[in-house]
Amino acid sequence: MSTLRLLFALLALPVLAAPPLPAAADSAPYPVVGQVQRLAPALDELLSADARVERLTEDRFTWSEGPVWVPDGAFLLFSDVPEDTMWRWSESGGLDVFLQPSALVDGRQRDPSGEGSNGLLLAPDGTLLVADHGSRALITVDLDSRTKTLLAGHYDGKRFNSPNDLALSRVRWPGVVFFTDPPYGLQGQDDSPRKELAFNGIYRLDTDGAVALLDTSLARPNGIVLSPDERFLYVANSQAERSEWVVFELDAAGGVAAGPRLFFSAQARADRGDIGLPDGMAMDVHGNLFATGPGGVLVLDPAGRLLGVIETGTAVANCAFGGADGSVLYLTSHRFLARVQTRTRGIEFRP
């Protein structure tokens, strides 16, 4: 998927110091950061007892977000939202700038924040789908030419706030995308004079280009993901006073049949000062949710039971499965990129 100003305030609190990158003589190729907090035996099926959280980069980013794995090329793309930059990382090539500016920048007036891309998804045809935080739109990027194309920028004649994260329907593909639209990309957020919509919505973009409004009940809709059977839509609410994930039941057409109902509340973790808020998510093939939130990445089973927390020592904005078989979980962790080897795979890597 990627809460910036509120999280920046939270990040002023003391955090665990990040270790330096290893010398050539170190036995591990990357330094280990944080830890895995094991809260239930079922976590052993998803993360081995010796699972290590590896730090892949130095502190290079202002707020890293929206990771997506690109199998054809074996690299990860992710956003640095405030810096209007899309980065690429690979095992063989390391880190480099992939797209700057990452926002559409098509001559329309942008918010003074100057922010860029946020959540990223890869369509089955290899097209990159982008929640363009800065240009207040959904766009596509051709990975070869890096050409940007507008998908949708308005609902009911009014501009979106700042699209944040996306979920792609593979059952209803081509063209059906669910997305969230909080006000984080607007200076002043809900009080911004540039805000045209009276709410912060959850939407569905249909194959004909029509935009359907699904819900307006969340003050800060953020991360969004579909269950493996696409019957349920999970959405993070990134409010400090309402840190939770909700779930909607969908009908065959992709409309809301029921909900939202509470899936998991992390309010107790937020109240005790755990760093981060509900943000981006990744779903595995078994329906387990890897949800970034207070403390790191919360691992939740399909019943909403907390199995464990993947901690990096700072806030984690988003996560995505990748690697050759889809079993590596990549974490955009504030100023750096991290990863952990799992025993499961992301839903994008189903046979």
XYZ file of C-alpha atoms in Angstrom, residues 60-202:
143
model
C 18.176 6.778 2.588
C 14.488 7.693 2.648
C 12.189 10.229 4.270
C 9.200 7.851 4.349
C 9.407 4.600 2.384
C 6.139 3.041 1.239
C 4.262 0.880 -1.242
C 6.651 -2.015 -2.062
C 5.921 -4.367 -4.962
C 7.988 -7.223 -6.370
C 8.590 -7.375 -10.131
C 9.346 -11.018 -11.082
C 10.449 -10.121 -14.604
C 13.691 -8.489 -13.535
C 13.775 -9.802 -9.959
C 13.606 -6.414 -8.289
C 11.539 -4.516 -5.760
C 9.984 -1.127 -6.445
C 8.888 1.172 -3.641
C 8.039 4.818 -3.007
C 9.611 7.576 -0.971
C 6.408 9.587 -0.766
C 7.633 12.998 0.482
C 10.564 12.957 -1.958
C 8.390 12.179 -5.025
C 10.727 9.291 -5.879
C 10.242 5.649 -6.828
C 13.202 3.434 -5.916
C 14.358 0.047 -7.199
C 16.268 -2.557 -5.194
C 17.642 -5.913 -6.302
C 20.051 -8.457 -4.888
C 22.375 -8.074 -7.853
C 22.079 -4.353 -8.525
C 21.490 -2.861 -5.104
C 19.584 0.420 -4.843
C 18.897 3.011 -7.536
C 16.292 5.619 -8.490
C 13.697 4.151 -10.853
C 11.398 7.147 -11.408
C 11.645 10.801 -10.413
C 9.273 12.523 -10.280
C 7.052 9.570 -9.472
C 3.816 11.594 -9.587
C 1.995 12.122 -12.869
C 2.792 15.860 -13.139
C 0.600 16.444 -16.178
C 0.179 20.177 -15.747
C -2.632 19.999 -13.212
C -2.172 21.993 -10.025
C -0.593 19.869 -7.317
C -0.762 20.299 -3.592
C 2.149 22.338 -2.134
C 3.268 19.193 -0.283
C 4.926 18.071 -3.525
C 4.547 14.386 -2.642
C 4.698 11.533 -5.124
C 3.719 7.896 -5.529
C 2.482 5.837 -2.597
C 1.020 2.334 -2.960
C 2.173 0.204 -5.926
C 0.736 -2.951 -7.489
C 1.728 -5.054 -10.478
C -1.074 -6.055 -12.853
C -1.033 -9.499 -14.515
C 0.047 -7.903 -17.813
C 3.086 -6.334 -16.131
C 1.689 -2.812 -15.899
C 2.486 -0.961 -12.691
C -0.578 0.462 -10.910
C 0.157 3.476 -8.723
C -1.734 5.319 -6.003
C -0.450 8.745 -7.006
C -0.517 10.592 -3.693
C 0.938 13.762 -5.166
C -1.251 14.166 -8.249
C -4.346 12.911 -6.399
C -5.079 10.142 -8.887
C -4.657 6.506 -9.871
C -2.148 6.094 -12.674
C -0.271 3.367 -14.529
C 3.431 3.250 -15.354
C 4.882 1.241 -18.216
C 7.966 -0.396 -16.736
C 9.918 -0.313 -19.984
C 9.237 3.223 -21.192
C 8.298 4.567 -17.714
C 5.407 6.365 -19.365
C 2.665 7.455 -16.951
C -1.038 7.284 -17.831
C -4.002 8.593 -15.866
C -6.554 5.970 -14.789
C -8.871 7.986 -12.549
C -8.694 11.321 -10.785
C -12.248 12.216 -9.761
C -15.378 10.973 -8.066
C -18.690 12.687 -8.747
C -16.852 15.511 -10.493
C -14.565 16.206 -7.530
C -10.847 15.455 -7.246
C -9.701 12.667 -4.953
C -7.933 13.652 -1.734
C -4.678 11.684 -2.096
C -5.017 8.006 -3.117
C -2.977 5.926 -0.699
C -3.101 2.198 -1.373
C -4.596 -0.305 -3.820
C -5.878 -3.878 -4.024
C -6.149 -5.563 -7.400
C -8.983 -7.984 -8.150
C -7.562 -10.872 -10.132
C -10.954 -12.573 -10.320
C -12.435 -9.456 -11.930
C -9.353 -8.464 -13.934
C -8.753 -6.661 -16.228
C -9.390 -3.361 -14.625
C -11.015 -3.740 -11.217
C -9.020 -2.012 -8.485
C -10.035 -1.194 -4.909
C -8.339 1.810 -3.306
C -8.340 4.138 -0.309
C -8.338 7.934 -0.342
C -7.348 9.595 2.959
C -6.283 13.262 3.122
C -2.638 12.696 4.105
C -1.263 14.212 0.913
C -3.014 17.538 1.501
C -1.463 20.212 3.659
C -3.922 20.613 6.493
C -5.510 17.256 5.649
C -9.289 17.555 6.260
C -8.920 21.310 6.717
C -7.100 21.829 3.429
C -8.792 24.373 1.134
C -7.880 22.041 -1.740
C -9.962 19.188 -0.356
C -12.995 18.804 -2.623
C -14.657 15.731 -1.104
C -16.367 15.961 2.284
C -15.266 12.447 3.266
C -12.318 10.048 3.063
C -13.498 7.140 0.998
C -12.928 3.562 -0.064
